mmCIF file of C-alpha atoms in Angstrom:
data_model
loop_
_atom_site.group_PDB
_atom_site.id
_atom_site.type_symbol
_atom_site.label_atom_id
_atom_site.label_comp_id
_atom_site.label_asym_id
_atom_site.label_seq_id
_atom_site.Cartn_x
_atom_site.Cartn_y
_atom_site.Cartn_z
ATOM 1 C CA ARG Y 1486 0.000 0.000 0.000
ATOM 2 C CA GLU Y 1487 1.151 3.509 -0.700
ATOM 3 C CA GLY Y 1488 2.894 5.408 2.088
ATOM 4 C CA GLY Y 1489 2.457 2.635 4.624
ATOM 5 C CA GLU Y 1490 4.709 0.198 6.435
ATOM 6 C CA PHE Y 1491 5.245 -3.416 5.501
ATOM 7 C CA HIS Y 1492 5.625 -6.094 8.134
ATOM 8 C CA ASP Y 1493 6.856 -9.693 8.062
ATOM 9 C CA ARG Y 1494 4.259 -12.085 6.737
ATOM 10 C CA HIS Y 1495 4.632 -15.797 6.294
ATOM 11 C CA ILE Y 1496 1.633 -17.512 4.766
ATOM 12 C CA MET Y 1497 1.700 -21.280 4.310
ATOM 13 C CA GLY Y 1498 5.459 -21.248 3.839
ATOM 14 C CA ARG Y 1499 5.302 -18.534 1.204
ATOM 15 C CA MET Y 1500 6.978 -15.125 1.411
ATOM 16 C CA PRO Y 1501 5.699 -11.831 -0.018
ATOM 17 C CA ARG Y 1502 7.561 -10.187 -2.842
ATOM 18 C CA ILE Y 1503 7.076 -6.541 -3.520
ATOM 19 C CA LEU Y 1504 6.682 -5.190 -7.028
ATOM 20 C CA ALA Y 1505 6.873 -1.477 -7.710
ATOM 21 C CA SER Y 1506 5.413 0.689 -10.426
ATOM 22 C CA GLY Y 1507 5.713 4.405 -9.689
ATOM 23 C CA THR Y 1508 4.344 4.808 -6.178
ATOM 24 C CA LEU Y 1509 1.978 1.850 -6.460
ATOM 25 C CA LEU Y 1510 3.294 -1.059 -4.446
ATOM 26 C CA LEU Y 1511 1.814 -4.472 -5.080
ATOM 27 C CA MET Y 1512 2.288 -7.616 -3.032
ATOM 28 C CA ALA Y 1513 2.574 -10.944 -4.803
ATOM 29 C CA LEU Y 1514 3.183 -14.318 -3.259
ATOM 30 C CA VAL Y 1515 5.985 -16.439 -4.647
ATOM 31 C CA PRO Y 1516 7.237 -19.823 -3.469
ATOM 32 C CA ARG Y 1517 9.675 -19.527 -0.610
ATOM 33 C CA GLU Y 1518 12.985 -21.149 -1.457
ATOM 34 C CA THR Y 1519 15.549 -22.522 0.959
ATOM 35 C CA ARG Y 1520 17.122 -19.664 2.905
ATOM 36 C CA CYS Y 1521 20.563 -19.453 4.434
ATOM 37 C CA GLU Y 1522 19.470 -18.437 7.931
ATOM 38 C CA GLY Y 1523 21.816 -15.848 9.362
ATOM 39 C CA GLY Y 1524 23.574 -15.694 6.015
ATOM 40 C CA ILE Y 1525 25.562 -12.589 5.111
ATOM 41 C CA VAL Y 1526 26.753 -11.789 1.601
ATOM 42 C CA ILE Y 1527 29.411 -9.138 0.983
ATOM 43 C CA VAL Y 1528 28.852 -7.283 -2.282
ATOM 44 C CA THR Y 1529 31.262 -4.993 -4.086
ATOM 45 C CA ALA Y 1530 31.775 -3.911 -7.694
ATOM 46 C CA PHE Y 1531 34.798 -2.976 -9.795
ATOM 47 C CA TYR Y 1532 34.076 -0.939 -12.912
ATOM 48 C CA GLY Y 1533 35.179 2.338 -14.427
ATOM 49 C CA THR Y 1534 37.991 3.973 -12.487
ATOM 50 C CA ALA Y 1535 37.590 1.403 -9.698
ATOM 51 C CA GLU Y 1536 38.883 -1.438 -11.882
ATOM 52 C CA VAL Y 1537 42.463 -0.511 -11.020
ATOM 53 C CA LEU Y 1538 41.709 -1.278 -7.367
ATOM 54 C CA ARG Y 1539 40.567 -4.861 -7.914
ATOM 55 C CA ASP Y 1540 43.993 -6.477 -7.566
ATOM 56 C CA ILE Y 1541 44.336 -4.841 -4.132
ATOM 57 C CA THR Y 1542 40.946 -4.891 -2.436
ATOM 58 C CA TRP Y 1543 39.370 -8.008 -3.966
ATOM 59 C CA PRO Y 1544 41.897 -10.471 -2.457
ATOM 60 C CA ASN Y 1545 41.495 -8.654 0.862
ATOM 61 C CA LYS Y 1546 37.709 -9.022 0.767
ATOM 62 C CA GLN Y 1547 38.071 -12.666 -0.314
ATOM 63 C CA ALA Y 1548 40.307 -13.478 2.649
ATOM 64 C CA TYR Y 1549 37.990 -11.759 5.131
ATOM 65 C CA ALA Y 1550 34.859 -13.430 3.716
ATOM 66 C CA LYS Y 1551 36.525 -16.858 3.712
ATOM 67 C CA GLN Y 1552 37.610 -16.557 7.337
ATOM 68 C CA HIS Y 1553 34.078 -15.785 8.503
ATOM 69 C CA GLY Y 1554 32.163 -17.976 6.059
ATOM 70 C CA TYR Y 1555 30.457 -15.138 4.203
ATOM 71 C CA ALA Y 1556 29.505 -15.242 0.551
ATOM 72 C CA LEU Y 1557 31.277 -12.653 -1.624
ATOM 73 C CA VAL Y 1558 30.121 -11.198 -4.933
ATOM 74 C CA ASP Y 1559 31.804 -8.890 -7.432
ATOM 75 C CA ALA Y 1560 28.581 -7.505 -8.865
ATOM 76 C CA TYR Y 1561 30.102 -6.339 -12.147
ATOM 77 C CA ARG Y 1562 31.912 -9.572 -12.990
ATOM 78 C CA ASP Y 1563 29.486 -12.048 -11.478
ATOM 79 C CA ASP Y 1564 26.099 -10.657 -12.497
ATOM 80 C CA PRO Y 1565 25.234 -10.064 -16.196
ATOM 81 C CA GLU Y 1566 22.290 -7.838 -15.245
ATOM 82 C CA VAL Y 1567 24.545 -5.526 -13.285
ATOM 83 C CA ARG Y 1568 27.024 -5.407 -16.166
ATOM 84 C CA ALA Y 1569 24.184 -4.389 -18.473
ATOM 85 C CA MET Y 1570 23.139 -1.660 -15.996
ATOM 86 C CA VAL Y 1571 26.652 -0.231 -15.908
ATOM 87 C CA GLN Y 1572 27.072 -0.307 -19.677
ATOM 88 C CA LYS Y 1573 23.710 1.365 -20.243
ATOM 89 C CA ALA Y 1574 24.477 4.046 -17.663
ATOM 90 C CA GLN Y 1575 27.851 4.733 -19.291
ATOM 91 C CA LEU Y 1576 26.144 5.236 -22.662
ATOM 92 C CA GLN Y 1577 23.605 7.565 -21.043
ATOM 93 C CA ARG Y 1578 26.361 9.561 -19.403
ATOM 94 C CA ASP Y 1579 28.317 9.832 -22.650
ATOM 95 C CA ALA Y 1580 25.188 11.088 -24.423
ATOM 96 C CA ARG Y 1581 24.604 13.940 -21.974
ATOM 97 C CA PRO Y 1582 24.775 17.456 -23.460
ATOM 98 C CA THR Y 1583 27.799 19.633 -22.902
ATOM 99 C CA GLY Y 1584 28.483 23.350 -22.795
ATOM 100 C CA PRO Y 1585 25.495 25.694 -22.310
ATOM 101 C CA LYS Y 1586 23.121 22.781 -22.922
ATOM 102 C CA ILE Y 1587 23.990 21.280 -19.556
ATOM 103 C CA LEU Y 1588 21.199 23.294 -17.972
ATOM 104 C CA THR Y 1589 18.651 21.132 -19.820
ATOM 105 C CA ALA Y 1590 20.066 18.007 -18.201
ATOM 106 C CA ALA Y 1591 20.968 19.460 -14.848
ATOM 107 C CA GLY Y 1592 17.834 18.310 -13.064
ATOM 108 C CA HIS Y 1593 18.779 14.651 -13.400
ATOM 109 C CA ASN Y 1594 21.165 12.593 -11.339
ATOM 110 C CA ASP Y 1595 24.310 11.121 -12.884
ATOM 111 C CA PRO Y 1596 23.350 7.764 -14.465
ATOM 112 C CA MET Y 1597 26.552 6.153 -13.143
ATOM 113 C CA LEU Y 1598 25.570 7.083 -9.581
ATOM 114 C CA ASN Y 1599 22.117 5.651 -10.145
ATOM 115 C CA VAL Y 1600 23.657 2.265 -10.969
ATOM 116 C CA LYS Y 1601 24.721 1.795 -7.364
ATOM 117 C CA LEU Y 1602 21.170 2.383 -6.158
ATOM 118 C CA MET Y 1603 19.803 0.058 -8.838
ATOM 119 C CA MET Y 1604 22.183 -2.675 -7.673
ATOM 120 C CA PHE Y 1605 20.826 -2.459 -4.133
ATOM 121 C CA ALA Y 1606 17.259 -2.976 -5.336
ATOM 122 C CA HIS Y 1607 18.359 -5.688 -7.767
ATOM 123 C CA PHE Y 1608 20.151 -7.800 -5.178
ATOM 124 C CA VAL Y 1609 17.444 -7.506 -2.518
ATOM 125 C CA LYS Y 1610 14.911 -8.772 -5.035
ATOM 126 C CA LYS Y 1611 17.248 -11.488 -6.335
ATOM 127 C CA TRP Y 1612 18.224 -12.800 -2.889
ATOM 128 C CA LEU Y 1613 14.890 -12.431 -1.113
ATOM 129 C CA HIS Y 1614 14.935 -16.166 -0.414
ATOM 130 C CA VAL Y 1615 18.677 -16.756 -0.222
ATOM 131 C CA TYR Y 1616 20.511 -14.439 2.199
ATOM 132 C CA ASP Y 1617 19.447 -12.520 5.277
ATOM 133 C CA TRP Y 1618 21.770 -9.502 5.061
ATOM 134 C CA ILE Y 1619 23.777 -7.727 2.361
ATOM 135 C CA PHE Y 1620 26.920 -5.925 3.416
ATOM 136 C CA TRP Y 1621 27.835 -3.506 0.659
ATOM 137 C CA SER Y 1622 31.533 -2.537 0.495
ATOM 138 C CA ASP Y 1623 32.836 -0.034 -2.057
ATOM 139 C CA ALA Y 1624 35.778 -0.998 -4.237
ATOM 140 C CA ASP Y 1625 38.020 1.492 -2.396
ATOM 141 C CA CYS Y 1626 37.594 -0.195 0.996
ATOM 142 C CA VAL Y 1627 39.789 -2.746 2.776
ATOM 143 C CA PHE Y 1628 39.218 -4.885 5.850
ATOM 144 C CA LEU Y 1629 41.994 -4.201 8.337
ATOM 145 C CA ASN Y 1630 40.794 -6.247 11.310
ATOM 146 C CA PHE Y 1631 39.733 -9.814 10.533
ATOM 147 C CA SER Y 1632 39.005 -10.540 14.207
ATOM 148 C CA ILE Y 1633 35.737 -8.587 14.001
ATOM 149 C CA PRO Y 1634 32.821 -10.445 12.370
ATOM 150 C CA LEU Y 1635 30.114 -8.509 10.560
ATOM 151 C CA ALA Y 1636 27.512 -10.294 12.663
ATOM 152 C CA ARG Y 1637 28.616 -8.112 15.596
ATOM 153 C CA TYR Y 1638 26.688 -5.186 14.102
ATOM 154 C CA LEU Y 1639 23.430 -7.006 13.386
ATOM 155 C CA PRO Y 1640 20.431 -6.893 15.743
ATOM 156 C CA GLU Y 1641 20.428 -9.688 18.300
ATOM 157 C CA ASP Y 1642 16.644 -9.749 18.388
ATOM 158 C CA PRO Y 1643 15.328 -11.555 15.268
ATOM 159 C CA LYS Y 1644 12.159 -9.458 15.570
ATOM 160 C CA SER Y 1645 14.091 -6.176 15.407
ATOM 161 C CA PRO Y 1646 12.571 -3.707 12.921
ATOM 162 C CA LYS Y 1647 16.023 -2.491 11.834
ATOM 163 C CA ARG Y 1648 16.584 -3.160 8.122
ATOM 164 C CA LEU Y 1649 19.254 -0.582 7.228
ATOM 165 C CA ILE Y 1650 22.384 -0.151 9.361
ATOM 166 C CA ILE Y 1651 24.531 2.704 8.131
ATOM 167 C CA ALA Y 1652 27.160 5.189 9.302
ATOM 168 C CA ALA Y 1653 26.031 8.782 9.779
ATOM 169 C CA GLY Y 1654 26.887 12.006 11.542
ATOM 170 C CA PRO Y 1655 26.322 12.004 15.324
ATOM 171 C CA PRO Y 1656 22.693 12.278 16.495
ATOM 172 C CA GLU Y 1657 23.585 15.115 18.863
ATOM 173 C CA SER Y 1658 24.637 17.295 15.919
ATOM 174 C CA GLU Y 1659 21.700 19.291 14.574
ATOM 175 C CA ASP Y 1660 23.600 19.916 11.342
ATOM 176 C CA TRP Y 1661 25.031 16.445 10.618
ATOM 177 C CA ARG Y 1662 22.722 13.847 12.111
ATOM 178 C CA GLY Y 1663 21.347 11.561 9.439
ATOM 179 C CA VAL Y 1664 24.034 12.572 6.915
ATOM 180 C CA ILE Y 1665 25.037 9.126 5.703
ATOM 181 C CA ASN Y 1666 27.706 7.485 3.585
ATOM 182 C CA THR Y 1667 27.014 4.353 1.531
ATOM 183 C CA GLY Y 1668 30.620 3.184 1.262
ATOM 184 C CA ASN Y 1669 29.961 0.306 3.682
ATOM 185 C CA PHE Y 1670 26.567 -0.526 5.107
ATOM 186 C CA PHE Y 1671 24.131 -3.332 5.931
ATOM 187 C CA LEU Y 1672 20.817 -3.866 4.163
ATOM 188 C CA GLN Y 1673 18.486 -6.623 5.272
ATOM 189 C CA VAL Y 1674 17.139 -8.817 2.492
ATOM 190 C CA HIS Y 1675 13.546 -7.913 3.239
ATOM 191 C CA ILE Y 1676 10.505 -6.538 1.469
ATOM 192 C CA TRP Y 1677 10.916 -3.181 3.259
ATOM 193 C CA SER Y 1678 14.417 -2.870 1.816
ATOM 194 C CA LEU Y 1679 13.117 -3.608 -1.667
ATOM 195 C CA MET Y 1680 10.396 -1.006 -1.228
ATOM 196 C CA ILE Y 1681 12.753 1.728 -0.008
ATOM 197 C CA MET Y 1682 15.450 1.019 -2.618
ATOM 198 C CA THR Y 1683 12.908 0.856 -5.443
ATOM 199 C CA GLU Y 1684 11.574 4.230 -4.376
ATOM 200 C CA THR Y 1685 15.120 5.591 -4.125
ATOM 201 C CA VAL Y 1686 15.879 4.469 -7.689
ATOM 202 C CA ARG Y 1687 12.680 6.115 -8.888
ATOM 203 C CA HIS Y 1688 13.649 9.399 -7.217
ATOM 204 C CA ALA Y 1689 17.181 9.185 -8.638
ATOM 205 C CA THR Y 1690 15.995 8.665 -12.211
ATOM 206 C CA GLN Y 1691 13.502 11.529 -12.186
ATOM 207 C CA PRO Y 1692 14.269 15.248 -12.451
ATOM 208 C CA CYS Y 1693 15.316 16.869 -9.197
ATOM 209 C CA ASN Y 1694 12.684 18.734 -7.250
ATOM 210 C CA PRO Y 1695 14.406 21.744 -5.649
ATOM 211 C CA ASN Y 1696 11.306 22.421 -3.549
ATOM 212 C CA ILE Y 1697 11.926 19.498 -1.222
ATOM 213 C CA PRO Y 1698 12.664 20.551 2.376
ATOM 214 C CA LEU Y 1699 16.264 21.304 3.255
ATOM 215 C CA PHE Y 1700 17.899 18.406 5.056
ATOM 216 C CA ASN Y 1701 18.478 19.277 8.726
ATOM 217 C CA GLY Y 1702 17.168 22.709 7.853
ATOM 218 C CA TRP Y 1703 20.164 23.815 5.772
ATOM 219 C CA MET Y 1704 21.445 21.208 3.316
ATOM 220 C CA GLU Y 1705 20.342 21.275 -0.322
ATOM 221 C CA ILE Y 1706 20.209 17.615 -1.306
ATOM 222 C CA CYS Y 1707 18.526 18.247 -4.626
ATOM 223 C CA ILE Y 1708 19.987 21.342 -6.268
ATOM 224 C CA GLY Y 1709 19.327 20.702 -9.938
ATOM 225 C CA PHE Y 1710 17.337 23.866 -10.603
ATOM 226 C CA SER Y 1711 17.830 25.831 -7.416
ATOM 227 C CA PRO Y 1712 18.873 29.489 -7.836
ATOM 228 C CA GLY Y 1713 22.171 28.815 -6.081
ATOM 229 C CA MET Y 1714 23.027 25.920 -8.371
ATOM 230 C CA ILE Y 1715 22.147 27.819 -11.527
ATOM 231 C CA GLN Y 1716 24.274 30.730 -10.319
ATOM 232 C CA ARG Y 1717 27.240 28.411 -9.758
ATOM 233 C CA ARG Y 1718 26.884 26.967 -13.261
ATOM 234 C CA GLU Y 1719 26.584 30.369 -14.906
ATOM 235 C CA LEU Y 1720 29.607 31.731 -13.050
ATOM 236 C CA ALA Y 1721 31.659 28.668 -13.940
ATOM 237 C CA LEU Y 1722 30.680 28.726 -17.605
ATOM 238 C CA ALA Y 1723 31.377 32.439 -17.863
ATOM 239 C CA ASP Y 1724 34.798 31.803 -16.365
ATOM 240 C CA GLY Y 1725 35.532 28.966 -18.775
ATOM 241 C CA ASP Y 1726 35.426 26.419 -15.957
ATOM 242 C CA THR Y 1727 34.884 22.881 -17.230
ATOM 243 C CA THR Y 1728 34.638 21.181 -13.831
ATOM 244 C CA TYR Y 1729 30.867 21.184 -14.199
ATOM 245 C CA GLY Y 1730 31.252 18.548 -16.895
ATOM 246 C CA ALA Y 1731 28.476 16.989 -18.904
ATOM 247 C CA VAL Y 1732 25.936 16.819 -16.104
ATOM 248 C CA GLY Y 1733 26.184 20.340 -14.815
ATOM 249 C CA TYR Y 1734 27.441 19.629 -11.331
ATOM 250 C CA PRO Y 1735 30.733 20.489 -9.664
ATOM 251 C CA TYR Y 1736 33.232 17.742 -10.448
ATOM 252 C CA GLY Y 1737 30.970 16.728 -13.358
ATOM 253 C CA ARG Y 1738 28.943 14.305 -11.288
ATOM 254 C CA SER Y 1739 25.394 14.896 -10.190
ATOM 255 C CA CYS Y 1740 22.559 17.289 -9.560
ATOM 256 C CA CYS Y 1741 22.419 15.952 -6.033
ATOM 257 C CA GLU Y 1742 25.009 17.464 -3.728
ATOM 258 C CA TRP Y 1743 25.433 14.124 -1.960
ATOM 259 C CA GLY Y 1744 25.066 11.746 -4.926
ATOM 260 C CA ASP Y 1745 23.457 8.358 -4.307
ATOM 261 C CA GLN Y 1746 23.467 8.807 -0.540
ATOM 262 C CA GLY Y 1747 21.731 12.165 -0.956
ATOM 263 C CA VAL Y 1748 18.861 10.527 -2.796
ATOM 264 C CA LEU Y 1749 18.528 7.900 -0.065
ATOM 265 C CA MET Y 1750 18.580 10.639 2.585
ATOM 266 C CA GLN Y 1751 15.821 12.411 0.668
ATOM 267 C CA VAL Y 1752 13.611 9.310 0.601
ATOM 268 C CA LEU Y 1753 14.155 8.580 4.296
ATOM 269 C CA GLN Y 1754 13.358 12.198 5.135
ATOM 270 C CA LYS Y 1755 10.212 12.085 3.020
ATOM 271 C CA ARG Y 1756 8.941 8.918 4.703
ATOM 272 C CA GLY Y 1757 9.637 10.238 8.189
ATOM 273 C CA GLN Y 1758 9.256 7.989 11.219
ATOM 274 C CA ALA Y 1759 7.640 5.227 9.168
ATOM 275 C CA ALA Y 1760 11.067 4.719 7.566
ATOM 276 C CA GLN Y 1761 13.326 5.875 10.397
ATOM 277 C CA ARG Y 1762 12.112 3.096 12.708
ATOM 278 C CA HIS Y 1763 13.811 0.676 10.315
ATOM 279 C CA VAL Y 1764 17.156 2.530 10.225
ATOM 280 C CA GLN Y 1765 20.006 2.194 12.703
ATOM 281 C CA TYR Y 1766 22.652 4.908 12.511
ATOM 282 C CA VAL Y 1767 26.131 4.155 13.821
ATOM 283 C CA GLY Y 1768 29.435 6.000 14.061
ATOM 284 C CA PHE Y 1769 31.724 5.836 11.051
ATOM 285 C CA ARG Y 1770 34.451 3.968 12.862
ATOM 286 C CA GLU Y 1771 32.152 1.039 13.492
ATOM 287 C CA PHE Y 1772 32.552 -0.305 9.937
ATOM 288 C CA ASN Y 1773 33.133 2.636 7.578
ATOM 289 C CA SER Y 1774 36.182 4.580 8.821
ATOM 290 C CA HIS Y 1775 37.052 7.343 6.382
ATOM 291 C CA PHE Y 1776 40.702 7.776 5.566
ATOM 292 C CA PRO Y 1777 42.670 9.376 7.139
ATOM 293 C CA TYR Y 1778 40.305 9.416 10.138
ATOM 294 C CA TYR Y 1779 40.848 5.852 11.280
ATOM 295 C CA GLY Y 1780 42.655 4.122 14.104
ATOM 296 C CA GLU Y 1781 44.298 0.885 15.133
ATOM 297 C CA GLY Y 1782 41.779 -1.950 15.314
ATOM 298 C CA ASP Y 1783 39.192 -0.427 12.954
ATOM 299 C CA LEU Y 1784 37.346 -3.015 10.871
ATOM 300 C CA VAL Y 1785 37.242 -1.232 7.503
ATOM 301 C CA VAL Y 1786 38.949 1.824 6.042
ATOM 302 C CA HIS Y 1787 37.284 3.659 3.156
ATOM 303 C CA LEU Y 1788 38.986 6.099 0.772
ATOM 304 C CA PRO Y 1789 36.292 8.315 -0.777
ATOM 305 C CA GLY Y 1790 37.182 11.261 -2.965
ATOM 306 C CA SER Y 1791 40.780 10.346 -3.827
ATOM 307 C CA SER Y 1792 42.235 9.773 -7.279
ATOM 308 C CA ALA Y 1793 42.557 6.173 -8.450
ATOM 309 C CA GLN Y 1794 46.348 6.214 -8.283
ATOM 310 C CA GLY Y 1795 46.273 7.923 -4.902
ATOM 311 C CA ARG Y 1796 44.001 5.190 -3.594
ATOM 312 C CA VAL Y 1797 46.320 2.478 -4.924
ATOM 313 C CA ARG Y 1798 49.258 3.987 -3.042
ATOM 314 C CA VAL Y 1799 47.368 4.443 0.222
ATOM 315 C CA LEU Y 1800 45.674 1.035 0.128
ATOM 316 C CA ASN Y 1801 48.982 -0.736 -0.416
ATOM 317 C CA GLU Y 1802 50.511 1.215 2.457
ATOM 318 C CA LEU Y 1803 47.616 0.416 4.801
ATOM 319 C CA LEU Y 1804 47.750 -3.302 4.051
ATOM 320 C CA SER Y 1805 51.521 -3.522 4.377
ATOM 321 C CA ALA Y 1806 51.551 -1.660 7.700
ATOM 322 C CA THR Y 1807 48.648 -3.481 9.377
ATOM 323 C CA ARG Y 1808 48.408 -6.969 10.821
ATOM 324 C CA VAL Y 1809 44.950 -7.764 9.526
ATOM 325 C CA SER Y 1810 44.439 -10.683 11.897
ATOM 326 C CA ASP Y 1811 43.745 -8.203 14.707
ATOM 327 C CA GLY Y 1812 44.093 -4.723 13.202
ATOM 328 C CA LYS Y 1813 47.336 -3.867 14.981
ATOM 329 C CA PHE Y 1814 49.877 -1.653 13.246
ATOM 330 C CA GLU Y 1815 53.068 -3.646 12.654
ATOM 331 C CA ARG Y 1816 55.090 -0.594 11.776
ATOM 332 C CA GLU Y 1817 54.650 3.142 11.692
ATOM 333 C CA VAL Y 1818 52.812 4.113 8.572
ATOM 334 C CA SER Y 1819 54.078 6.881 6.343
ATOM 335 C CA THR Y 1820 53.125 10.457 7.106
ATOM 336 C CA ALA Y 1821 50.690 10.468 4.208
ATOM 337 C CA THR Y 1822 48.732 7.594 5.739
ATOM 338 C CA GLN Y 1823 49.153 8.480 9.410
ATOM 339 C CA PRO Y 1824 45.836 8.176 11.283
ATOM 340 C CA GLN Y 1825 44.428 11.522 12.365
ATOM 341 C CA TYR Y 1826 42.133 10.152 15.036
ATOM 342 C CA HIS Y 1827 42.553 9.283 18.667
ATOM 343 C CA ALA Y 1828 41.370 5.846 19.737
ATOM 344 C CA ASP Y 1829 38.627 7.322 21.915
ATOM 345 C CA HIS Y 1830 36.999 9.147 18.992
ATOM 346 C CA VAL Y 1831 34.390 6.548 18.131
ATOM 347 C CA ARG Y 1832 32.161 8.646 15.941
ATOM 348 C CA GLY Y 1833 34.233 8.133 12.838
ATOM 349 C CA MET Y 1834 34.269 10.524 9.953
ATOM 350 C CA ASN Y 1835 35.552 13.964 10.850
ATOM 351 C CA TYR Y 1836 33.484 16.476 8.908
ATOM 352 C CA SER Y 1837 36.091 19.145 9.552
ATOM 353 C CA ALA Y 1838 37.839 17.508 6.599
ATOM 354 C CA LEU Y 1839 35.060 18.943 4.476
ATOM 355 C CA GLY Y 1840 34.216 22.175 6.192
ATOM 356 C CA GLY Y 1841 37.306 23.152 8.091
ATOM 357 C CA SER Y 1842 37.453 23.162 11.873
ATOM 358 C CA ALA Y 1843 37.108 26.076 14.240
ATOM 359 C CA GLY Y 1844 38.510 25.805 17.719
ATOM 360 C CA GLY Y 1845 39.178 22.118 17.226
ATOM 361 C CA GLU Y 1846 35.520 21.258 16.639
ATOM 362 C CA LEU Y 1847 35.055 17.707 15.457
ATOM 363 C CA TYR Y 1848 32.029 18.605 13.333
ATOM 364 C CA PRO Y 1849 31.854 22.037 11.721
ATOM 365 C CA SER Y 1850 28.641 23.981 11.740
ATOM 366 C CA ALA Y 1851 26.449 24.198 8.678
ATOM 367 C CA ALA Y 1852 27.621 27.779 8.189
ATOM 368 C CA GLN Y 1853 31.275 26.701 8.153
ATOM 369 C CA PHE Y 1854 30.651 23.964 5.634
ATOM 370 C CA ARG Y 1855 28.582 26.188 3.334
ATOM 371 C CA LYS Y 1856 31.199 28.954 3.442
ATOM 372 C CA ARG Y 1857 33.893 26.488 2.397
ATOM 373 C CA PHE Y 1858 31.703 24.935 -0.300
ATOM 374 C CA LEU Y 1859 30.727 28.236 -1.843
ATOM 375 C CA ALA Y 1860 34.279 29.551 -1.693
ATOM 376 C CA GLU Y 1861 35.564 26.509 -3.565
ATOM 377 C CA HIS Y 1862 33.128 27.124 -6.388
ATOM 378 C CA ARG Y 1863 33.669 30.862 -6.563
ATOM 379 C CA THR Y 1864 30.090 31.714 -5.663
ATOM 380 C CA GLN Y 1865 29.141 34.904 -3.891
ATOM 381 C CA GLY Y 1866 27.167 34.851 -0.650
#
């Protein structure tokens, strides 16, 4: 039903499957196959610029999955449907207008970012009767502490309503709470997950609506046609700046300031408490430490925003300096990869890396972040 919540239903050994068309959600019963109770599958994907990372992070993920008995999937190599998604998205991206015409395409998200969201929906639907949880891990992530099982982060109560477990800004921060990162996260193989991811894909593939409420009262998630975004484009074009690329967004990426995670944040915000009761937010250092804000013993380190070659160098350094059996550092890492976190900072990602810190604040205010963002893109105000 539209706008409602879906609960577990088991009818004569059959499990509901959700089918989506626009906002109409239909329930259909399909035979329930043998499930792997408690089963976790780790999913990653190597395509585009991430292909160069496969020789480094894939063996690492294989070793971790083997030790704990988890299934492991390289979505691009192992699933023909995912390969077709990526190839289609690449063609769509290549066909986007350039130059002044970018304004006509600016209201849409980057097709290559949409692929990630489409994969989430695809695998939940595909494995509805096979696995219990998906742990997504970006290609630029490595496991540095094999002594920690993923099961540690899952609800102990089998009746728990939590379906999405994801790292986010601290709940005590009015500016950053609920600001997520999808580099590493858990998604339960459940009809709610299929519903929310299907809706997220639909939002991502439609033109942006700049009239949606600001996230946390200040953050423009969807900025495709907002006055501020148009001003940034016009200033950049007038200055001969090509960083807006074919899709009309800084760095040539997306109309959404936060990419795929921004769209998911938008959907969760739209659905309010009906969706939030199914989400568990954790600190970044639980299982999505952002380089260089990591510490000894962290489970996973994630390298968002770096160049491919820069990631290769850092990943090799991290793996060579860390005893992955327990996450201990075997030698002092180079200055470039030196952790910038104290062990007692459990929240994880330090947003001062984005917005600059004032007085040693761990999380900058919205005003600090916006000032830095606008200054980087030469926008007044």
